[in-house]
Coordinates of C-alpha atoms in Angstrom, one line a residue:
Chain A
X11 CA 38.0 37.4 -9.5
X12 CA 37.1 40.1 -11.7
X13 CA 36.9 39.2 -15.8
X14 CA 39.0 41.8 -18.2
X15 CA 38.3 45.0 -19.9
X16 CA 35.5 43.9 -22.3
X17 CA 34.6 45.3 -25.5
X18 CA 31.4 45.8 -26.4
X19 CA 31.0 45.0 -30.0
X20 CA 28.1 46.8 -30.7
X21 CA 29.0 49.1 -33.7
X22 CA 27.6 52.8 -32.7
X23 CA 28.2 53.7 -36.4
X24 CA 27.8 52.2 -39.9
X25 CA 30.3 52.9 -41.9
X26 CA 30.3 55.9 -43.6
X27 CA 30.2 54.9 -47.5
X28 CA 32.4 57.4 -48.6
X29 CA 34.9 56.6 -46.3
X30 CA 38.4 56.3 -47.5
X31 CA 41.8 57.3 -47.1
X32 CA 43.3 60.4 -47.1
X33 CA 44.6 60.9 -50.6
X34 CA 48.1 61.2 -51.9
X35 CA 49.8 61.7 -54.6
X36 CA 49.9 58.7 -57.0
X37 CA 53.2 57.2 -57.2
X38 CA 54.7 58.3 -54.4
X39 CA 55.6 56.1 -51.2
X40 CA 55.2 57.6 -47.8
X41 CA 58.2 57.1 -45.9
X42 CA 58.4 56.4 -41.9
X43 CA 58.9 59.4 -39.9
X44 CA 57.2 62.0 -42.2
X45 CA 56.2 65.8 -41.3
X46 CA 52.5 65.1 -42.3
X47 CA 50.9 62.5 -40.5
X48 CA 47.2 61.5 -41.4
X49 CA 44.7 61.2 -38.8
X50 CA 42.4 58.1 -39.3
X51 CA 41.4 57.6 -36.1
X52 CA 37.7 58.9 -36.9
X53 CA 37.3 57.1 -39.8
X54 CA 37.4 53.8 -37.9
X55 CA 34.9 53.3 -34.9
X56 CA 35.1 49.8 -34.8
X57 CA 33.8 49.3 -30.7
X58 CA 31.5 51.2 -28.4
X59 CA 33.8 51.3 -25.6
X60 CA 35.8 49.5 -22.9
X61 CA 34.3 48.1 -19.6
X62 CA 35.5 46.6 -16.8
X63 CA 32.5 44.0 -15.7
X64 CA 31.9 42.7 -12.3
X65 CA 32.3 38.8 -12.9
X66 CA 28.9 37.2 -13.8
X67 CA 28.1 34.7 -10.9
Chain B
X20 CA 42.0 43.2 2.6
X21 CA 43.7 42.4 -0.9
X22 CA 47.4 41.5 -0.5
X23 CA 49.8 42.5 -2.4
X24 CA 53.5 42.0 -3.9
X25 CA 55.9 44.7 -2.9
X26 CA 58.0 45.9 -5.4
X27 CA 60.8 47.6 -5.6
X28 CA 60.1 51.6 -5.6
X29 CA 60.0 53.7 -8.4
X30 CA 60.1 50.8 -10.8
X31 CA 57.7 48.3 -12.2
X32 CA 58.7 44.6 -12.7
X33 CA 56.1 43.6 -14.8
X34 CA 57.6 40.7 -16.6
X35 CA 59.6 39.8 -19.7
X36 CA 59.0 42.5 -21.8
X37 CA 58.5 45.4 -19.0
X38 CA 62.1 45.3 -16.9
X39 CA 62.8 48.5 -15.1
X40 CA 60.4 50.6 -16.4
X41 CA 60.7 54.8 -15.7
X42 CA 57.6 56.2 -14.5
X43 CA 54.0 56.3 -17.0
X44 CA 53.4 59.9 -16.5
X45 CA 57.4 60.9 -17.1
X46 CA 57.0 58.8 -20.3
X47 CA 53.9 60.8 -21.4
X48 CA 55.6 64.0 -21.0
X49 CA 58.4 62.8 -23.4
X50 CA 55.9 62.5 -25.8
X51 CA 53.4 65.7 -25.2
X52 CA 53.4 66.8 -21.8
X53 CA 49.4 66.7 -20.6
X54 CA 49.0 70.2 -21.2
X55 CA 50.1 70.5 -24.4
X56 CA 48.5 67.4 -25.4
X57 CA 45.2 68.8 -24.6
X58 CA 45.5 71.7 -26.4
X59 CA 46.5 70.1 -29.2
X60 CA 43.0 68.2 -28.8
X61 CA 41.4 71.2 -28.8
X62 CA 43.2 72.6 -31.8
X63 CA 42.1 69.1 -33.9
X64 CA 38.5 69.5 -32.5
X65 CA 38.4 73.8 -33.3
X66 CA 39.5 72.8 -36.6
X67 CA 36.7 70.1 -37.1
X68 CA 34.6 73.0 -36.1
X69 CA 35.8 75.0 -39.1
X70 CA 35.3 72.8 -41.1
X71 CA 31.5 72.1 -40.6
X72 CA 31.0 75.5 -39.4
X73 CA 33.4 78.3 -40.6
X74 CA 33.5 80.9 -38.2
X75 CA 31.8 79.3 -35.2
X76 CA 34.2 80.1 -32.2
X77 CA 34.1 77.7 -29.6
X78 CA 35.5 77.8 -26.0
X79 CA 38.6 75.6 -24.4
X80 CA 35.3 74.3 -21.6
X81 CA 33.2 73.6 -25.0
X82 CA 35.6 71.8 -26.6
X83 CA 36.3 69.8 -23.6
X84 CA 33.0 68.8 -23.0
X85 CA 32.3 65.2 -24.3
X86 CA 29.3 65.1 -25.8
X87 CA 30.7 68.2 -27.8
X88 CA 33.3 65.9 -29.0
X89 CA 31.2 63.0 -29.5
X90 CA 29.0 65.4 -31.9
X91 CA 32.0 66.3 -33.3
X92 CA 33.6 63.1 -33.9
X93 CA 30.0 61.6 -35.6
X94 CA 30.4 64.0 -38.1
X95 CA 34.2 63.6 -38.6
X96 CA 33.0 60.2 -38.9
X97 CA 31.1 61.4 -41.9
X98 CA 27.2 61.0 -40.2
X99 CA 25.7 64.2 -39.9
X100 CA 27.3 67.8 -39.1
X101 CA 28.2 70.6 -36.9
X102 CA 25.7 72.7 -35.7
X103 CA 27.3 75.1 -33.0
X104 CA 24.2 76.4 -31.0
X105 CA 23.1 72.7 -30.6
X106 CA 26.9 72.1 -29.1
X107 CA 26.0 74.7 -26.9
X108 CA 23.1 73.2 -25.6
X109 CA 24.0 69.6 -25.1
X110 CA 27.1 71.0 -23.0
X111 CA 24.8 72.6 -20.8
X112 CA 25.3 69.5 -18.6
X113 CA 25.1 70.3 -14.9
X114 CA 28.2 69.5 -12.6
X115 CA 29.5 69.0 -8.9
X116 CA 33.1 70.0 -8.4
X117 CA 34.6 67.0 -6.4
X118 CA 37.7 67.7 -7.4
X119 CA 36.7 66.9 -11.1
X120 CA 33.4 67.4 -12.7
X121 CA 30.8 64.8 -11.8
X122 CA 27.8 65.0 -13.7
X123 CA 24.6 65.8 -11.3
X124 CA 21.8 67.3 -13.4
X125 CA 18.4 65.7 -12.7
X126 CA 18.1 65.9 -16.7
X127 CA 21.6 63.8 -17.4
X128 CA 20.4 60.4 -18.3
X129 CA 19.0 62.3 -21.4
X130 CA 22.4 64.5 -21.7
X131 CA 24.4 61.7 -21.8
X132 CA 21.9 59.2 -23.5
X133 CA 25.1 58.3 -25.7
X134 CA 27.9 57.1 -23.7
X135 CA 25.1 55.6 -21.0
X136 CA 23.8 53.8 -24.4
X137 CA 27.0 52.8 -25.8
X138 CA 28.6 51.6 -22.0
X139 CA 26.2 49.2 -21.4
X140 CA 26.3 45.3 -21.0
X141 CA 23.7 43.8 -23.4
X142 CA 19.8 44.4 -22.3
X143 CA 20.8 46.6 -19.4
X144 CA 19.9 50.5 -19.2
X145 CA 22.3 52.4 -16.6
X146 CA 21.1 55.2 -15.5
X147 CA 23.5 58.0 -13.5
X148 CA 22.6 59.0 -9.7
X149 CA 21.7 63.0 -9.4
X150 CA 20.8 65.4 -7.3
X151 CA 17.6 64.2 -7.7
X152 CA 18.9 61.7 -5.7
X153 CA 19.6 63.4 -2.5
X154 CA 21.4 62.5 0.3
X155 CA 22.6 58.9 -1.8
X156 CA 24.1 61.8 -4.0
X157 CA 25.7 63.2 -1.6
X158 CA 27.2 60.4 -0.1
X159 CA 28.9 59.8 -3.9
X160 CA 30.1 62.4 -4.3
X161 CA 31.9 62.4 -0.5
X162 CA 33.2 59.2 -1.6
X163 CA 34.5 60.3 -5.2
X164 CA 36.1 63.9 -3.6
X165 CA 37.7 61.3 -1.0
X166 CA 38.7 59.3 -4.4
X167 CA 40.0 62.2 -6.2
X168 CA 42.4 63.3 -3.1
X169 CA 43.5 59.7 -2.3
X170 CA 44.8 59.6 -6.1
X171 CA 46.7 62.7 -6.1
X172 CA 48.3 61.8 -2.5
X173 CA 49.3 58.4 -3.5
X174 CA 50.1 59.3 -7.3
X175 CA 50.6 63.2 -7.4
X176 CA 52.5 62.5 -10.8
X177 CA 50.0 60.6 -12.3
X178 CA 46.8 61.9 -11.0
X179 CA 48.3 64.9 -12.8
X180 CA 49.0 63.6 -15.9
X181 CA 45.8 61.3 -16.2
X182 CA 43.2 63.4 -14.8
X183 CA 43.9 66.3 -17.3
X184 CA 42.0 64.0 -20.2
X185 CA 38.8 63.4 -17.3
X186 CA 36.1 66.2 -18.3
X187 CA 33.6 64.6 -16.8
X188 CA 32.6 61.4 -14.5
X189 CA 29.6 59.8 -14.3
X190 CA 28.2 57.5 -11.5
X191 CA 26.0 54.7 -12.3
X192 CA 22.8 54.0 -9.8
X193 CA 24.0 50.2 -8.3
X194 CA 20.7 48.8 -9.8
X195 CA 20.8 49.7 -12.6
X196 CA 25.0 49.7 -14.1
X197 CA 24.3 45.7 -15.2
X198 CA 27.7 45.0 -13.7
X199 CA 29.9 47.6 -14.8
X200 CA 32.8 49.0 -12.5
X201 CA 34.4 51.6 -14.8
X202 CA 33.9 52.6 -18.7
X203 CA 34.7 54.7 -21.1
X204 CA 34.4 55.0 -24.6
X205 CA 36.8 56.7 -27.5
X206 CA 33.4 57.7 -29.1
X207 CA 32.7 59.7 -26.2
X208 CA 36.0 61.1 -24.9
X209 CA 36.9 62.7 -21.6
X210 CA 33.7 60.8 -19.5
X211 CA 34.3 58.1 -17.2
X212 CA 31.5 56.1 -16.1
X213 CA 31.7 54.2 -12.4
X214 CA 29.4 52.3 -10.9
X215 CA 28.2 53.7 -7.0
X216 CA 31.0 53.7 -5.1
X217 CA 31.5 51.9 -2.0
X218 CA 35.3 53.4 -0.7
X219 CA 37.6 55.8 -2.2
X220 CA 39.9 53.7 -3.3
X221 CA 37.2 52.0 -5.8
X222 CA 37.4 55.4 -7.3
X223 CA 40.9 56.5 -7.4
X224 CA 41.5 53.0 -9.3
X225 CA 38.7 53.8 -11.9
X226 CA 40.8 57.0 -12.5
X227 CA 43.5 55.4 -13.0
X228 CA 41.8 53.1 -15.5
X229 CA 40.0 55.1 -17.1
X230 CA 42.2 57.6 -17.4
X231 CA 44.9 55.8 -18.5
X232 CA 42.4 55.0 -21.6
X233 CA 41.6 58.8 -22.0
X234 CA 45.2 59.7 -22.3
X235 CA 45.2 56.9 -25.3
X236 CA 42.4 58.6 -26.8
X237 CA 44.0 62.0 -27.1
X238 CA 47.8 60.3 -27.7
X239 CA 45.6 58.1 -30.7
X240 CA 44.6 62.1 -32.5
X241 CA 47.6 63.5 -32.1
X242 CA 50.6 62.0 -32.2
X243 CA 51.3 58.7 -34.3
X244 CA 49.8 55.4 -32.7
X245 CA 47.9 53.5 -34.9
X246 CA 46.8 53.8 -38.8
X247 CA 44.3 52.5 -40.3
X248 CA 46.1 49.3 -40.6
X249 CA 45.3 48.5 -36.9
X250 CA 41.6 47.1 -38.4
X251 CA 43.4 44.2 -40.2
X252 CA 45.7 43.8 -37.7
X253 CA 46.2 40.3 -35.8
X254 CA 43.6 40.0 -33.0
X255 CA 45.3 39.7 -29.2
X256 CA 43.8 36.5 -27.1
X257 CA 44.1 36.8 -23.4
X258 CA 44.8 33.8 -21.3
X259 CA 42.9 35.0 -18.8
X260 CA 39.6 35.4 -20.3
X261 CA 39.9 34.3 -23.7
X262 CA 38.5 37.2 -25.1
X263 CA 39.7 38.4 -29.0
X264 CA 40.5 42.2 -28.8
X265 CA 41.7 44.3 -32.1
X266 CA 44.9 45.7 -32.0
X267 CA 43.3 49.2 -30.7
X268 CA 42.0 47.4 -27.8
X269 CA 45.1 45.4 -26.8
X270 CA 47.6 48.9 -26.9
X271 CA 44.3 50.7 -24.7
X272 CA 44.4 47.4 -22.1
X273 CA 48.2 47.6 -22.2
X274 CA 48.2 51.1 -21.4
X275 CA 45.7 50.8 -18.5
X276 CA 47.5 47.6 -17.1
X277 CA 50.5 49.2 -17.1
X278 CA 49.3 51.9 -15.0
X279 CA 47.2 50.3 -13.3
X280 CA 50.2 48.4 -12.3
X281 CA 52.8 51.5 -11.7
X282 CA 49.9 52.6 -9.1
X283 CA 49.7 49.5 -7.5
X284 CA 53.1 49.9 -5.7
X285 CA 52.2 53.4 -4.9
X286 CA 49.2 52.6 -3.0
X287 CA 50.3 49.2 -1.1
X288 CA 48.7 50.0 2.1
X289 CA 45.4 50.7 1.1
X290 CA 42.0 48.9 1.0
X291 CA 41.2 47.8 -2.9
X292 CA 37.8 46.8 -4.0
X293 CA 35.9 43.7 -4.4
X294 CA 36.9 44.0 -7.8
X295 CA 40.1 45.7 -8.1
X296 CA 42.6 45.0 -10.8
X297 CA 45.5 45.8 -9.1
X298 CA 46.6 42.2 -7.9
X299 CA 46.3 41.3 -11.8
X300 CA 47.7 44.5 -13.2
X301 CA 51.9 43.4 -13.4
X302 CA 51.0 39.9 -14.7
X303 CA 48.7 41.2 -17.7
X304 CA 50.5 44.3 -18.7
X305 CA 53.0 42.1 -19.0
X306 CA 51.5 39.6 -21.5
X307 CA 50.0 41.7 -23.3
X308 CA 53.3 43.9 -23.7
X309 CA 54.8 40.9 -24.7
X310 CA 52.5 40.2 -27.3
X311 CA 52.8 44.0 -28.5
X312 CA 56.2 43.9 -28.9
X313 CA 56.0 40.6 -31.2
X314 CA 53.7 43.2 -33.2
X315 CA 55.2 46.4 -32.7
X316 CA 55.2 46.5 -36.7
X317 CA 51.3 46.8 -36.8
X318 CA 52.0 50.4 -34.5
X319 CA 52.7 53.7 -35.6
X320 CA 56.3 55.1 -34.3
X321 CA 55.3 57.1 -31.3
X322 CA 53.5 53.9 -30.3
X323 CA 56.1 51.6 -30.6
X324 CA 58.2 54.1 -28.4
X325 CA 56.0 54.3 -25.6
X326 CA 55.7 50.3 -25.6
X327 CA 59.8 50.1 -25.0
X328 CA 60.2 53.0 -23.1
X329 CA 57.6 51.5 -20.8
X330 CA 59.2 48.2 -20.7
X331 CA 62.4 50.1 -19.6
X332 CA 64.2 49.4 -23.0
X333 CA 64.6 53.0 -24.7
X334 CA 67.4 54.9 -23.0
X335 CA 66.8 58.1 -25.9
X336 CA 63.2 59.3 -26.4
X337 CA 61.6 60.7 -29.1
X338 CA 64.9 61.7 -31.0
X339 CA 65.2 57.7 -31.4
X340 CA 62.2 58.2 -33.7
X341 CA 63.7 57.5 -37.9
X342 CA 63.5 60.6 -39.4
X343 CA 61.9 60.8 -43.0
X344 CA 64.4 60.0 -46.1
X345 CA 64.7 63.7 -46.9
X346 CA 65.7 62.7 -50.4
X347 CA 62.2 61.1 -51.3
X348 CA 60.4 64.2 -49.6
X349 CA 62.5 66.3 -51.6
X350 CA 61.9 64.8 -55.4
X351 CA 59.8 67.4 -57.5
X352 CA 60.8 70.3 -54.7
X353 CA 62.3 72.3 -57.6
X354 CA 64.2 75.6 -56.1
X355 CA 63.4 77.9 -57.9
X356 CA 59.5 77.4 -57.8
X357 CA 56.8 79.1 -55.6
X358 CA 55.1 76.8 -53.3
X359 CA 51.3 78.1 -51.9
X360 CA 49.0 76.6 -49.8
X361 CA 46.1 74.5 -52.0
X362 CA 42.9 76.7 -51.4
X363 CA 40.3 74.1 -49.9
X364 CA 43.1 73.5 -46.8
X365 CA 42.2 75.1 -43.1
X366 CA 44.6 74.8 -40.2
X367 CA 44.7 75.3 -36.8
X368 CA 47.8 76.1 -35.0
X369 CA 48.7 74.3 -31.1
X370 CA 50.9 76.0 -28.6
X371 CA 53.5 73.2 -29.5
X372 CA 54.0 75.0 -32.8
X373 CA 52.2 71.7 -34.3
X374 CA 49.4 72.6 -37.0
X375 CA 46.6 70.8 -37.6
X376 CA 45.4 70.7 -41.5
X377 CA 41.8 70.2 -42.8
X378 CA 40.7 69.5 -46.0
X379 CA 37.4 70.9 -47.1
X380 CA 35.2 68.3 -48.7
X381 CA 32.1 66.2 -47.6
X382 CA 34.4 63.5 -45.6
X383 CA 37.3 65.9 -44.2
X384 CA 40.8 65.0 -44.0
X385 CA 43.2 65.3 -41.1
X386 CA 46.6 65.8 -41.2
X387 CA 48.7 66.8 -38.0
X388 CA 52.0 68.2 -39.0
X389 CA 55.1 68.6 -37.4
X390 CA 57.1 71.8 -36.4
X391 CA 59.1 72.5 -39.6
X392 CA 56.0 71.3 -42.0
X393 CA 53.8 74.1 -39.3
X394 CA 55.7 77.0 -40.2
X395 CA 55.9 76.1 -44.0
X396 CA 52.5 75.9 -44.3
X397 CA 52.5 79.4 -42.0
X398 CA 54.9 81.2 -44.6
X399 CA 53.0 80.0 -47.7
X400 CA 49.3 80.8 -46.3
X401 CA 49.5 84.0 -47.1
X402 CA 50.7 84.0 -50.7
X403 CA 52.9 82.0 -52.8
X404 CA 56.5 81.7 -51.1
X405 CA 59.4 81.3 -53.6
X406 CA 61.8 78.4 -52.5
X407 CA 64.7 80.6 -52.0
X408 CA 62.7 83.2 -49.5
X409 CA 61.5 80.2 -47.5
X410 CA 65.0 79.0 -47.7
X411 CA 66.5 82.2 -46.0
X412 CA 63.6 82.9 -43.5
X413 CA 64.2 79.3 -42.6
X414 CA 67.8 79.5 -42.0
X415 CA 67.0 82.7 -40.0
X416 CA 64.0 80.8 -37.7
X417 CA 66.1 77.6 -37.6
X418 CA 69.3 78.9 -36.9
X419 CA 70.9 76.4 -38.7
X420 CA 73.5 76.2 -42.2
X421 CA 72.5 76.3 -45.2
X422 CA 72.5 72.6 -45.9
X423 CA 70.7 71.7 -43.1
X424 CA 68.0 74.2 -43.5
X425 CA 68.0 73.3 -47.1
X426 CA 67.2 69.8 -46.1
X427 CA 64.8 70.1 -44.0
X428 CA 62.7 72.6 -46.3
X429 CA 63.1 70.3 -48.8
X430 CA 61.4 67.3 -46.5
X431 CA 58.7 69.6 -45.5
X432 CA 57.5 71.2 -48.7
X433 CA 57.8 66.9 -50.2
X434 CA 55.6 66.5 -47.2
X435 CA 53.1 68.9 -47.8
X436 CA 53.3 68.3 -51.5
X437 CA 52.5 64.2 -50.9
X438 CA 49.7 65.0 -49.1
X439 CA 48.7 67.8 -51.6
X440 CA 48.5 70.3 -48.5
X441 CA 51.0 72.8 -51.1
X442 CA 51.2 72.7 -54.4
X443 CA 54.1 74.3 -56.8
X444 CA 52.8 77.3 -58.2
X445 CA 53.9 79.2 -61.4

């Protein structure tokens, strides 16, 4: 038996205060399959990391 | 010894959702092949360096060390800068080549106080084995070069395609990893942490693991996975542990079952480890593809395409991607203006022809654009480009007519104007 990928939940960062969305112009919807594609992934660091634990005994 | 299913070869049966799927590292490369993906990693991370440090010119070996990224992505992240001499010196990490980079200076439990910090179970400290270590050294890092070969002769294809996003690996004195096998971290990219190993095999499937969650990584910051919706989306609960993972988590486990599982058939008549996955790997990936798939709306589109063309259901690729509504791109792309490229805006260009944009301001904003949207925002950096010139030079680099080229300015320029990356200009 070994258990699952775990997350650990500590968060490695508060969250930045300022954070927030990339802006865009107001009014205008953002359709599917656009040329410009905002990257959020750093703005969100919600987990310290996956591990794969030996199963407690 | 472990025993195993046999499968059928070249295919993975993996359950309701995963019927006849086409090879992991195949799909990849419909997507980004690994070496374009990883230079368009380095072009994201050069252009972070701009923007905290104009000027500063970093090396491709920098830039894929990861405590270089983790600095960089902390300040991304909006906590604290970019100083480049300090990047310098915290990638001055010593290595043994065993086949990939496996960190071995004495002083690396301070180098890589943050992924050893942010790996471990709660009250334990694990510390890596080093030279300092001698002849126990040694023998891991026999046993990881063994690894290392043993995963390209089983899986040429995927060692290939999995190890390219594995700058470094770390391994974990036995005392001391608290009960880790394998890690890794996105806040730390491109290291994989194992504890001691005891066979090759141990390491080749931590590879595969781990590397199949380093490929997410780079997939997640440059081609279109997951949005910042994925924070409120619905939590996964496997049946096997009852843990709760975020939607992030539950596309990364996917991703690693999956090939996990794929390299389960390819190395049948080998020893696993105490604690291999690989018995579990069909049965998982496939619950948690199915749960995926009942969510695919909470994923981005390339995403959602590697889900069904894992699972065996997309016969087209990337072309089956919807294309934007060039019509609602187009509104306020007026023909006869001048379009110029807004002056707090840096980009980076990949080999793909891909740019990456930047936005100058305390918290910088990324935008990764596509080929068309690329050479726009080429032709209008260097001085205001009236419509109709764009129009012909487009036509000309396009080779296409008129009212395709027409359209598909128009969708770029509505692009870069949403996103205020060009602005109309008198």
């Amino acid at each position: 038996m070994t258990t699952s990928n775990r997350v650990v939940r500590q968060q490695q960062f508060p969250p930045a205060p300022e954070a927030r969305l990339p802006r865009s112009s107001p009014g205008v919807d953002i359709p599917e399959g656009r040329s410009v594609v905002p990257i959020e992934w750093f703005r969100r660091m919600p987990n310290g990391g996956t591990v794969h634990l030996r199963p407690s005994r | 010894m472990v025993k195993r299913r046999l499968h059928a070869a070249g295919y993975v049966n993996t359950g309701s959702s995963m019927l006849g799927s086409p090879s992991a590292p195949a799909l990849h490369a419909r997507l980004a092949p690994a070496d374009v993906l990883v230079d368009e990693r380095r072009a994201l991370y050069r252009l972070a360096v701009d923007l905290f440090a104009p000027g500063a010119e970093m090396s491709d070996n920098l830039l894929d060390h990861p405590i270089v990224r983790y600095e960089i992505g902390r300040a991304l992240a909006g906590h604290g800068g970019v100083d480049p001499e300090a990047l310098r010196e915290v990638a001055a990490t010593g290595v043994r080549d065993a086949g990939i980079a496996v960190a071995s200076d004495p002083a690396a439990a301070k180098q890589l106080e943050a992924p050893l910090r942010i790996i471990a179970p709660p009250g334990q400290a694990p510390r890596p084995l080093t030279e300092a270590d001698g002849e126990r050294f040694e023998t891991a890092i026999r046993i990881v070069a063994e690894g290392v070969d043993l995963f390209r002769r089983l899986a040429p294809a995927m060692a290939g395609d999995l190890l390219a996003h594995v700058s470094m690996l770390v391994v974990l004195k036995a005392e001391t990893s608290g009960g880790v096998v394998s890690a890794s971290s996105r806040y730390v990219p491109g290291i994989v942490l194992i504890d001691e190993p005891a066979c090759p095999m141990e390491v080749a499937e931590a590879l595969v693991h781990e590397g199949a969650h380093e490929k997410f990584f780079d997939f997640a910051i440059t081609q279109k996975f997951l949005d910042a919706h994925a924070e409120e989306a619905e939590y996964f609960e496997t049946s096997w542990s009852r843990a709760r993972w975020p939607l992030e988590q539950t596309f990364a486990a996917w991703h690693a079952y999956t090939c996990l599982s794929q390299f389960s058939q390819l190395s049948e008549s080998e020893q696993l480890g105490p604690h291999s996955l690989l018995p579990k790997a069909r049965e998982r990936a496939a619950e948690i593809g199915d749960w995926l798939m009942a969510h695919e709306h909470d994923l981005l589109s390339d995403a959602r395409w590697l889900l069904h063309a894992l699972a065996g259901q997309v016969a087209d690729a990337v072309e089956g991607v919807p294309t934007a509504d060039a019509s609602v791109l187009a509104a306020g792309v007026r023909e006869d203006g001048s379009f110029r490229v807004l002056p707090d805006v840096v980009y980076r260009l990949a080999k793909s022809g891909r740019a990456v944009v930047g936005r100058v301001q305390e918290l910088p904003e990324i935008f990764w654009l596509d080929p068309d949207a690329s050479w726009v925002l080429k032709e209008c950096h260097r001085a205001p480009a009236p419509f109709r010139l764009l129009l012909g030079n487009a036509a000309e680099k396009w080779r296409t007519d008129l009212p395709e080229t027409r359209r598909r300015l128009a969708a770029a320029l509505g692009s870069l104007r949403v996103f205020s990356i060009v602005e109309a200009s008198e």
